[in-house]
Each structure stands twice: as structure tokens, then as C-alpha cells.
CSV table of C-alpha atoms and ligand atoms in Angstrom, one decimal:
chain,number,residue,atom,x,y,z
A,1393,MET,CA,57.2,202.4,-114.2
A,1394,ARG,CA,56.3,200.6,-117.1
A,1395,VAL,CA,56.4,196.9,-115.8
A,1396,PHE,CA,56.5,194.1,-118.8
A,1397,VAL,CA,55.2,190.9,-117.6
A,1398,THR,CA,55.2,188.0,-118.6
A,1399,GLY,CA,53.8,184.5,-117.7
A,1400,ALA,CA,50.5,187.5,-116.8
A,1401,THR,CA,47.8,185.5,-117.4
A,1402,GLY,CA,48.9,183.1,-115.3
A,1403,PHE,CA,48.2,182.2,-111.6
A,1404,ILE,CA,50.7,184.1,-110.0
A,1405,GLY,CA,51.0,186.7,-112.9
A,1406,SER,CA,47.7,187.5,-113.3
A,1407,ALA,CA,47.9,188.6,-109.4
A,1408,ILE,CA,50.9,190.8,-110.6
A,1409,VAL,CA,48.9,192.0,-112.9
A,1410,PRO,CA,46.1,194.5,-110.5
A,1411,GLU,CA,48.9,194.5,-108.2
A,1412,LEU,CA,51.4,196.9,-110.1
A,1413,ILE,CA,48.3,199.1,-112.0
A,1414,ASN,CA,46.7,199.4,-108.6
A,1415,ALA,CA,49.9,200.9,-107.2
A,1416,GLY,CA,50.0,203.0,-110.3
A,1417,HIS,CA,52.6,201.1,-112.5
A,1418,GLN,CA,51.8,200.2,-116.1
A,1419,VAL,CA,51.6,196.4,-117.2
A,1420,LEU,CA,52.6,195.2,-120.6
A,1421,GLY,CA,51.5,191.7,-120.6
A,1422,LEU,CA,52.6,188.7,-122.6
A,1423,THR,CA,50.4,186.2,-123.9
A,1424,ARG,CA,50.4,183.6,-126.9
A,1425,SER,CA,46.4,183.7,-127.2
A,1426,ASP,CA,43.4,185.5,-127.7
A,1427,ALA,CA,41.5,185.1,-124.6
A,1428,GLY,CA,44.6,185.4,-122.8
A,1429,ALA,CA,45.2,189.1,-124.5
A,1430,ALA,CA,41.4,189.5,-123.7
A,1431,SER,CA,41.7,189.6,-119.9
A,1432,LEU,CA,44.4,191.0,-120.4
A,1433,LEU,CA,42.4,194.4,-121.5
A,1434,ALA,CA,40.1,193.7,-119.2
A,1435,ALA,CA,43.1,193.8,-116.4
A,1436,GLY,CA,43.9,197.4,-117.6
A,1437,ALA,CA,46.7,196.2,-118.7
A,1438,GLY,CA,48.2,196.8,-122.6
A,1439,VAL,CA,48.9,193.5,-124.5
A,1440,HIS,CA,52.5,191.8,-126.0
A,1441,ARG,CA,51.5,189.3,-128.1
A,1442,GLY,CA,54.5,186.5,-128.2
A,1443,ASP,CA,56.1,183.1,-127.1
A,1444,LEU,CA,58.8,182.2,-124.8
A,1445,GLU,CA,60.6,180.6,-128.2
A,1446,ASP,CA,60.8,184.1,-129.7
A,1447,LEU,CA,63.4,185.5,-128.4
A,1448,GLU,CA,62.3,188.5,-130.4
A,1449,SER,CA,59.1,188.9,-128.8
A,1450,LEU,CA,60.6,189.0,-124.9
A,1451,ARG,CA,63.7,191.4,-126.1
A,1452,SER,CA,61.7,194.0,-127.9
A,1453,GLY,CA,58.6,193.7,-124.8
A,1454,ALA,CA,61.4,194.2,-122.1
A,1455,ALA,CA,63.4,196.7,-124.6
A,1456,VAL,CA,60.3,199.1,-124.1
A,1457,SER,CA,59.5,198.6,-120.5
A,1458,ASP,CA,61.7,200.3,-117.1
A,1459,ALA,CA,61.1,196.5,-115.4
A,1460,VAL,CA,60.9,192.7,-116.6
A,1461,ILE,CA,58.5,190.5,-114.9
A,1462,HIS,CA,59.1,187.1,-115.4
A,1463,THR,CA,56.8,184.4,-114.1
A,1464,ALA,CA,56.0,182.3,-117.9
A,1465,PHE,CA,56.9,178.9,-118.1
A,1466,ILE,CA,56.5,175.7,-119.9
A,1467,HIS,CA,54.9,173.2,-117.2
A,1468,ASP,CA,54.6,170.5,-118.7
A,1469,PHE,CA,56.7,168.1,-116.5
A,1470,SER,CA,57.4,165.6,-119.3
A,1471,LYS,CA,59.8,168.0,-120.9
A,1472,PHE,CA,61.2,169.3,-117.7
A,1473,ALA,CA,64.8,169.9,-119.0
A,1474,ALA,CA,63.9,171.2,-122.1
A,1475,ASN,CA,61.3,173.4,-120.9
A,1476,CYS,CA,64.1,174.8,-118.7
A,1477,GLU,CA,66.3,174.9,-121.3
A,1478,ILE,CA,64.0,177.6,-123.2
A,1479,ASP,CA,63.7,179.3,-119.7
A,1480,ARG,CA,67.6,179.8,-119.4
A,1481,ARG,CA,67.4,181.7,-123.3
A,1482,ALA,CA,64.6,183.3,-122.1
A,1483,ILE,CA,66.0,185.3,-119.3
A,1484,GLU,CA,68.8,186.0,-121.7
A,1485,ALA,CA,66.6,187.4,-124.1
A,1486,LEU,CA,65.2,189.4,-121.5
A,1487,GLY,CA,67.9,190.9,-120.0
A,1488,ALA,CA,69.3,192.0,-123.4
A,1489,GLY,CA,66.3,194.2,-124.2
A,1490,LEU,CA,66.7,195.6,-120.9
A,1491,SER,CA,70.1,196.2,-121.4
A,1492,THR,CA,69.4,198.6,-125.0
A,1493,PRO,CA,69.8,202.2,-124.3
A,1494,GLY,CA,66.9,203.1,-122.3
A,1495,VAL,CA,64.9,206.7,-122.6
A,1496,SER,CA,65.8,207.5,-119.1
A,1497,GLY,CA,69.1,206.3,-119.5
A,1498,SER,CA,69.1,204.4,-115.7
A,1499,GLN,CA,69.5,201.1,-114.6
A,1500,ARG,CA,66.1,198.9,-115.2
A,1501,THR,CA,65.0,195.8,-113.1
A,1502,LEU,CA,64.5,192.3,-114.1
A,1503,ILE,CA,63.1,190.0,-111.4
A,1504,VAL,CA,63.2,186.5,-111.8
A,1505,THR,CA,60.4,183.7,-110.9
A,1506,SER,CA,62.6,180.6,-108.8
A,1507,GLY,CA,61.6,177.9,-106.3
A,1508,THR,CA,62.8,177.9,-102.2
A,1509,GLY,CA,63.4,174.4,-103.2
A,1510,PRO,CA,64.2,171.3,-101.2
A,1511,GLY,CA,65.5,171.5,-97.5
A,1512,ILE,CA,68.5,171.9,-96.0
A,1513,PRO,CA,69.4,169.3,-93.4
A,1514,GLY,CA,68.6,170.6,-89.7
A,1515,ARG,CA,67.7,174.2,-90.9
A,1516,LEU,CA,65.4,176.1,-93.3
A,1517,ARG,CA,66.5,177.5,-96.6
A,1518,THR,CA,67.0,181.0,-96.7
A,1519,GLU,CA,67.3,183.9,-98.9
A,1520,ASP,CA,70.8,184.2,-98.4
A,1521,ASP,CA,71.5,180.8,-99.0
A,1522,PRO,CA,72.8,180.0,-103.2
A,1523,PRO,CA,70.3,178.3,-105.3
A,1524,PHE,CA,70.1,174.3,-105.1
A,1525,PRO,CA,72.8,173.1,-107.9
A,1526,SER,CA,70.9,171.9,-110.9
A,1527,SER,CA,70.9,168.3,-111.4
A,1528,ALA,CA,69.0,166.0,-113.4
A,1529,GLY,CA,65.8,165.8,-110.9
A,1530,MET,CA,65.6,169.3,-111.4
A,1531,PRO,CA,67.0,171.2,-114.6
A,1532,ARG,CA,65.7,174.6,-113.6
A,1533,VAL,CA,68.4,177.1,-113.6
A,1534,SER,CA,66.8,180.4,-114.0
A,1535,GLU,CA,68.5,181.7,-110.8
A,1536,GLU,CA,71.8,181.0,-113.0
A,1537,ALA,CA,70.9,182.6,-115.6
A,1538,ALA,CA,68.8,185.7,-113.9
A,1539,ALA,CA,72.8,186.5,-112.2
A,1540,SER,CA,74.2,186.1,-116.3
A,1541,VAL,CA,72.8,189.5,-117.5
A,1542,GLU,CA,73.3,191.2,-114.2
A,1543,SER,CA,75.0,194.3,-115.3
A,1544,PRO,CA,75.0,198.4,-114.4
A,1545,LEU,CA,72.4,198.4,-116.7
A,1546,VAL,CA,70.0,195.9,-115.5
A,1547,ARG,CA,69.4,195.2,-111.9
A,1548,VAL,CA,68.7,191.9,-111.1
A,1549,SER,CA,66.6,190.0,-108.5
A,1550,VAL,CA,64.8,186.6,-107.6
A,1551,VAL,CA,61.9,185.8,-106.3
A,1552,ARG,CA,61.8,182.1,-105.0
A,1553,LEU,CA,58.0,181.0,-104.9
A,1554,PRO,CA,57.3,177.8,-102.3
A,1555,GLN,CA,53.9,176.1,-102.8
A,1556,VAL,CA,51.5,179.1,-103.3
A,1557,HIS,CA,48.0,178.7,-103.0
A,1558,ASP,CA,44.6,180.6,-103.1
A,1559,ARG,CA,41.2,177.9,-103.2
A,1560,VAL,CA,41.4,177.1,-106.4
A,1561,LYS,CA,45.5,176.4,-106.8
A,1562,GLN,CA,48.3,175.3,-104.8
A,1563,GLY,CA,51.3,174.8,-106.5
A,1564,LEU,CA,52.8,171.1,-106.8
A,1565,ILE,CA,49.5,170.1,-104.2
A,1566,THR,CA,46.9,170.3,-107.0
A,1567,TYR,CA,49.2,167.8,-109.0
A,1568,LEU,CA,48.7,165.6,-106.2
A,1569,ILE,CA,45.4,166.5,-105.9
A,1570,ASP,CA,44.4,164.9,-109.2
A,1571,VAL,CA,46.6,161.9,-108.2
A,1572,ALA,CA,44.1,161.3,-105.0
A,1573,ARG,CA,41.5,161.7,-107.3
A,1574,LYS,CA,42.5,159.4,-110.7
A,1575,THR,CA,44.2,156.6,-107.7
A,1576,GLY,CA,40.5,157.1,-104.8
A,1577,VAL,CA,43.9,157.3,-102.2
A,1578,SER,CA,45.4,160.4,-100.9
A,1579,ALA,CA,49.1,158.9,-99.8
A,1580,TYR,CA,52.1,160.5,-98.5
A,1581,ILE,CA,55.4,158.6,-98.2
A,1582,GLY,CA,56.7,157.3,-94.7
A,1583,ASP,CA,56.1,159.4,-91.6
A,1584,GLY,CA,55.0,162.3,-93.5
A,1585,LEU,CA,56.6,164.6,-91.7
A,1586,ASN,CA,58.0,166.2,-94.5
A,1587,ARG,CA,57.4,169.7,-94.5
A,1588,TRP,CA,56.6,172.4,-98.1
A,1589,ALA,CA,56.7,175.8,-97.1
A,1590,ALA,CA,53.7,177.8,-98.3
A,1591,GLY,CA,52.5,181.1,-99.1
A,1592,PRO,CA,49.5,182.9,-100.3
A,1593,VAL,CA,49.1,184.0,-103.9
A,1594,LEU,CA,48.2,187.9,-103.4
A,1595,ASP,CA,51.0,187.8,-100.5
A,1596,ALA,CA,53.5,186.7,-103.8
A,1597,ALA,CA,52.0,189.3,-105.9
A,1598,GLN,CA,52.4,192.0,-103.0
A,1599,LEU,CA,55.8,190.6,-102.9
A,1600,TYR,CA,56.9,190.6,-106.5
A,1601,ARG,CA,55.5,194.7,-106.3
A,1602,LEU,CA,57.7,195.5,-103.6
A,1603,ALA,CA,60.6,193.6,-104.9
A,1604,LEU,CA,60.3,195.9,-107.8
A,1605,GLU,CA,59.6,199.1,-105.9
A,1606,LYS,CA,62.6,198.5,-103.1
A,1607,GLY,CA,65.0,195.2,-104.3
A,1608,SER,CA,68.4,195.2,-104.4
A,1609,ALA,CA,70.4,194.0,-106.7
A,1610,GLY,CA,71.5,190.5,-106.6
A,1611,ALA,CA,69.0,189.8,-103.5
A,1612,HIS,CA,66.9,186.6,-103.3
A,1613,TYR,CA,63.6,187.0,-101.6
A,1614,HIS,CA,61.4,184.1,-100.2
A,1615,ALA,CA,57.1,184.3,-100.4
A,1616,VAL,CA,57.2,182.3,-97.7
A,1617,ALA,CA,54.3,182.9,-94.6
A,1618,GLU,CA,54.3,179.3,-93.7
A,1619,GLU,CA,58.2,177.7,-92.9
A,1620,GLY,CA,56.5,174.3,-93.8
A,1621,VAL,CA,53.1,172.0,-93.4
A,1622,PRO,CA,54.1,168.2,-93.0
A,1623,LEU,CA,53.3,166.1,-95.8
A,1624,ARG,CA,50.5,164.1,-93.8
A,1625,GLU,CA,48.7,167.1,-92.8
A,1626,ILE,CA,48.2,168.2,-96.7
A,1627,ALA,CA,47.3,164.6,-97.5
A,1628,GLU,CA,44.5,164.5,-94.9
A,1629,SER,CA,42.9,167.8,-95.8
A,1630,ILE,CA,43.3,166.6,-100.3
A,1631,GLY,CA,41.4,162.7,-98.2
A,1632,ARG,CA,38.9,165.1,-96.4
A,1633,GLY,CA,38.3,167.1,-99.3
A,1634,LEU,CA,38.0,164.2,-101.8
A,1635,ASN,CA,36.2,161.4,-98.8
A,1636,VAL,CA,39.1,159.2,-99.9
A,1637,PRO,CA,41.5,157.0,-96.9
A,1638,VAL,CA,44.4,158.3,-96.4
A,1639,VAL,CA,47.7,156.2,-96.3
A,1640,SER,CA,51.4,156.2,-95.7
A,1641,MET,CA,53.9,154.5,-98.6
A,1642,SER,CA,57.1,152.8,-98.3
A,1643,PRO,CA,59.6,155.3,-101.0
A,1644,GLU,CA,59.3,152.4,-103.5
A,1645,GLN,CA,55.2,152.3,-103.9
A,1646,ALA,CA,55.5,155.7,-104.3
A,1647,GLY,CA,57.1,155.5,-107.2
A,1648,GLU,CA,54.4,153.6,-109.3
A,1649,HIS,CA,51.7,155.8,-107.5
A,1650,PHE,CA,52.9,159.3,-108.1
A,1651,GLY,CA,54.7,159.0,-111.2
A,1652,TRP,CA,57.2,162.2,-112.1
A,1653,LEU,CA,55.4,163.9,-108.7
A,1654,ALA,CA,57.4,160.8,-106.5
A,1655,PHE,CA,60.8,162.6,-106.4
A,1656,PHE,CA,59.1,165.8,-105.5
A,1657,VAL,CA,56.4,163.9,-102.7
A,1658,GLY,CA,59.4,162.7,-100.3
A,1659,PHE,CA,61.1,165.9,-100.5
A,1660,ASP,CA,61.0,167.7,-96.9
A,1661,MET,CA,60.8,171.8,-98.8
A,1662,SER,CA,60.6,174.1,-95.6
A,1663,ALA,CA,62.1,177.6,-96.3
A,1664,SER,CA,62.1,180.8,-94.0
A,1665,GLY,CA,60.8,183.9,-95.0
A,1666,ALA,CA,61.5,186.1,-92.3
A,1667,LEU,CA,65.0,187.9,-94.4
A,1668,THR,CA,62.3,189.0,-97.0
A,1669,GLN,CA,60.0,190.2,-94.3
A,1670,GLN,CA,62.5,192.2,-92.6
A,1671,ARG,CA,64.3,193.4,-96.0
A,1672,LEU,CA,61.2,194.6,-97.6
A,1673,GLY,CA,59.2,195.3,-95.2
A,1674,TRP,CA,56.9,192.3,-96.9
A,1675,ARG,CA,53.8,191.6,-94.4
A,1676,PRO,CA,51.9,188.1,-95.7
A,1677,THR,CA,48.0,187.9,-94.5
A,1678,GLY,CA,46.5,185.4,-96.4
A,1679,PRO,CA,44.7,182.4,-95.5
A,1680,GLY,CA,47.1,179.3,-94.5
A,1681,LEU,CA,47.6,176.4,-97.0
A,1682,ILE,CA,45.1,174.3,-95.3
A,1683,SER,CA,42.7,176.6,-94.7
A,1684,ASP,CA,42.8,177.4,-98.4
A,1685,LEU,CA,42.9,173.0,-99.1
A,1686,ASP,CA,39.8,173.0,-97.1
A,1687,GLN,CA,37.5,175.2,-98.9
A,1688,MET,CA,39.0,174.1,-102.1
A,1689,ARG,CA,35.7,173.0,-104.2
A,1690,TYR,CA,36.9,169.8,-105.2
A,1691,PHE,CA,33.4,168.6,-106.8
A,1692,GLU,CA,32.8,171.8,-108.5
A,1693,ALA,CA,34.1,171.5,-112.4
B,1259,NAP,N1,52.2,177.8,-109.1
B,1259,NAP,C1,53.5,177.9,-107.5
B,1259,NAP,O1,52.9,177.5,-106.6
B,1259,NAP,C2,54.8,177.7,-107.8
B,1259,NAP,C3,55.6,177.2,-107.2
B,1259,NAP,C4,57.2,177.3,-107.3
B,1259,NAP,C5,57.3,178.1,-109.0
B,1259,NAP,N2,56.2,178.5,-109.6
B,1259,NAP,C6,56.8,179.4,-110.9
B,1259,NAP,O2,56.2,180.2,-110.6
B,1259,NAP,C7,56.2,181.2,-112.3
B,1259,NAP,C8,54.7,181.6,-112.5
B,1259,NAP,O3,53.7,179.5,-112.5
B,1259,NAP,P1,51.8,180.1,-112.4
B,1259,NAP,O4,51.4,178.9,-111.8
B,1259,NAP,O5,51.7,181.0,-112.0
B,1259,NAP,O6,52.4,179.6,-114.1
B,1259,NAP,P2,50.8,179.4,-114.5
B,1259,NAP,O7,49.6,179.0,-113.9
B,1259,NAP,O8,50.8,177.8,-116.1
B,1259,NAP,O9,50.7,179.7,-115.9
B,1259,NAP,C9,52.0,179.9,-116.7
B,1259,NAP,C10,52.0,181.0,-117.8
B,1259,NAP,O10,53.1,181.2,-118.7
B,1259,NAP,C11,52.8,181.5,-119.8
B,1259,NAP,N3,53.1,180.8,-120.9
B,1259,NAP,C12,53.2,178.7,-121.0
B,1259,NAP,N4,53.5,179.2,-122.1
B,1259,NAP,C13,54.0,180.0,-122.6
B,1259,NAP,C14,55.2,179.7,-124.0
B,1259,NAP,N5,55.2,178.8,-124.6
B,1259,NAP,N6,54.8,181.5,-124.3
B,1259,NAP,C15,54.8,182.2,-123.5
B,1259,NAP,N7,54.2,182.1,-122.4
B,1259,NAP,C16,53.7,180.9,-122.1
B,1259,NAP,C17,50.9,181.0,-120.0
B,1259,NAP,O11,50.2,182.3,-120.8
B,1259,NAP,P3,49.2,182.4,-122.3
B,1259,NAP,O12,49.0,181.0,-122.1
B,1259,NAP,O13,48.3,183.2,-121.6
B,1259,NAP,O14,50.4,182.3,-123.0
B,1259,NAP,C18,50.5,181.6,-118.5
B,1259,NAP,O15,50.8,183.1,-118.2
B,1259,NAP,C19,56.7,179.6,-113.3
B,1259,NAP,O16,58.0,180.0,-112.8
B,1259,NAP,C20,56.6,178.8,-112.2
B,1259,NAP,O17,57.3,177.4,-112.0
B,1259,NAP,C21,55.3,178.8,-109.3
């Protein structure tokens, strides 16, 4: 298939590109920069220059493709609500591009990225749970936007990501590390038993490919290899890596300590990936979150 990948130069997109190419697909990667274009060409992908706010560039990239995998997002959390709105419009433009009458006339595919989100009291969030409702703190509406472009011409599915990790980046944990570096303590809230689901980046890339090749219309897939790692264990690993003390904080202290991140740090974000494994035959094999964190090179630039 010819696949248009947005965010193709990012942490997750740059793992998806070789996963697709190695499986025989052709990739057209979106990027804004010369450096991004050079890295895409080196990976064997084609380059589509454009911006999430340039809807025509998104429409035209999608229109010449059999499928789109959308992973681009503007990660400036000081403008989170505005960036979620840009994401919504981008998904609608990608859907419109895929709805352009195609060369083959067959149904085309859109795979949208979302998060596994907050846990559900008393049980794990599953693939069959609806998206968590958007709110002032969680204004992301990628899944609602994806559902709105589903049509006989466009098959839509959603990959929900937990904290995706390797030895360099680990989702929101990368920001926790920055806070620990700046403040000289690695903190968690209360007993630190709230858990965050996690999955290795190479396994996540494989899941996008399986969703592309075998996914069902309207399905949600969870790139979850570990259902939940307690925040306290994450903070302890960061403490070991940075050689700083590990402390428990009250929710009141956490607001000042973590800034915008405080909203997430106290949350339980556990989730299951069992249905994804069952439905797509996905078998994550990568290292665990704590193993990757313990092998981070904290003091290298
Ligand atoms: N990493 C995680 O653990 C995690 C967890 C949950 C959800 N997610 C979601 O997964 C997706 C991928 O995350 P990531 O960690 O791979 O992100 P990332 O490393 O920050 O990469 C962001 C990508 O978005 C592109 N981008 C940024 N601003 C853009 C703009 N204005 N126009 C066009 N492209 C733009 C960048 O491309 P250029 O700079 O080349 O243009 C880059 O390829 C995002 O939706 C993210 O919110 C990630």
C-alpha cells in the first residue's frame, strides 16, 4: 500500500516508517523541515512537505495514498486546547483527502492516534470502552474527529497509545525526568500506587502496521504491553538514574512542583491490551518500561 504518514519524523512515526517499508509498503512522510526531509529520504520514504495547519497539504497527501497513519501532533502543552483543535481539523482534512475518488476505487484507510487515557475505577480500560470524554484538562478529540470521517469510502481505526518508551524517550515520563532534573527530587503523589500503562516503541510501530493490514472499521487498538507500572516505581527508577532523592508529595504540593504535569501525575492511567493481542495477533516483545528507564543515559546530551 502507499501510506501517507503524518508525524513521520517523530518518536513514534520514525519507528513506523521502517516497519512499513520492511513489510513492502511505500511511505510518503509529512514533514515541515529540510532535516525531516533528509531523514525520510534516508529511511527510503518519499517526502511530502506540509504543516498541520495547512489543510490543503494534508488533503493532497491523503488524496494520492491508499491509507493514512496520523501521528503528528503539536506538543506545546501551554496551548493544549488550541493544538487539539488543530488536530481535529487535520483529521477532518485527511478524511476528506481519502474520500477523493481513488485510483483503485476501493475503500481507503485512516488510522488515528489517541491516548489510552485515565483508568476506570475497579477495572482496566479496554479497547471496547468509548473514548474518555473531553474536558478542560483533557481537550483532545482525535477519536471523535476520526469517527466523524468514517464512511463507505474511508475505513477508520484508532491506535490508543500508553506511555511509549525506549531508552531515550518515554511519553510523559520524559517530562517527569525534566522536572526531577530541575528540582533535584524525583516525586510521586501520595502512596504512588496509581499506575501508568506502557508499551515499547518498536512494538507500537508493529501494531500500527497490523492495524493497517488487518484492522476493522471503527476499532480501537491499545499499544499496551504493560497494563500499569506504579508511579512510585517510575519515580524510584528516575531517582536512581539521576542520583536524586525520591519523595512522596501531597496533591497540594504537587501542583507547584509539577506545573501542568500535576494534572496527570496523580491519575491512574492503567489499561489493557488483551483484546488488541487477540484481534490482531499482536505480540509485544520489547523491554519493560523500568528496564528501559534503568538503561537511560541520563547524563549524556
Ligand atoms: N510518545 C508517547 O508516549 C505518546 C503517548 C500517548 C499519545 N501519543 C501521541 O502519539 C503521537 C506521536 O507522538 P510522538 O511522541 O511521536 O511525537 P513527537 O516525537 O513529538 O513528534 C511529533 C511529530 O509531529 C510533527 N509535527 C509537529 N508539529 C507539526 C506541525 N505543525 N505540522 C506538521 N507536523 C508537525 C513533527 O514533524 P516535523 O517536525 O518533521 O514537521 C513530528 O514528526 C502524538 O499524537 C502524541 O500525542 C504519544
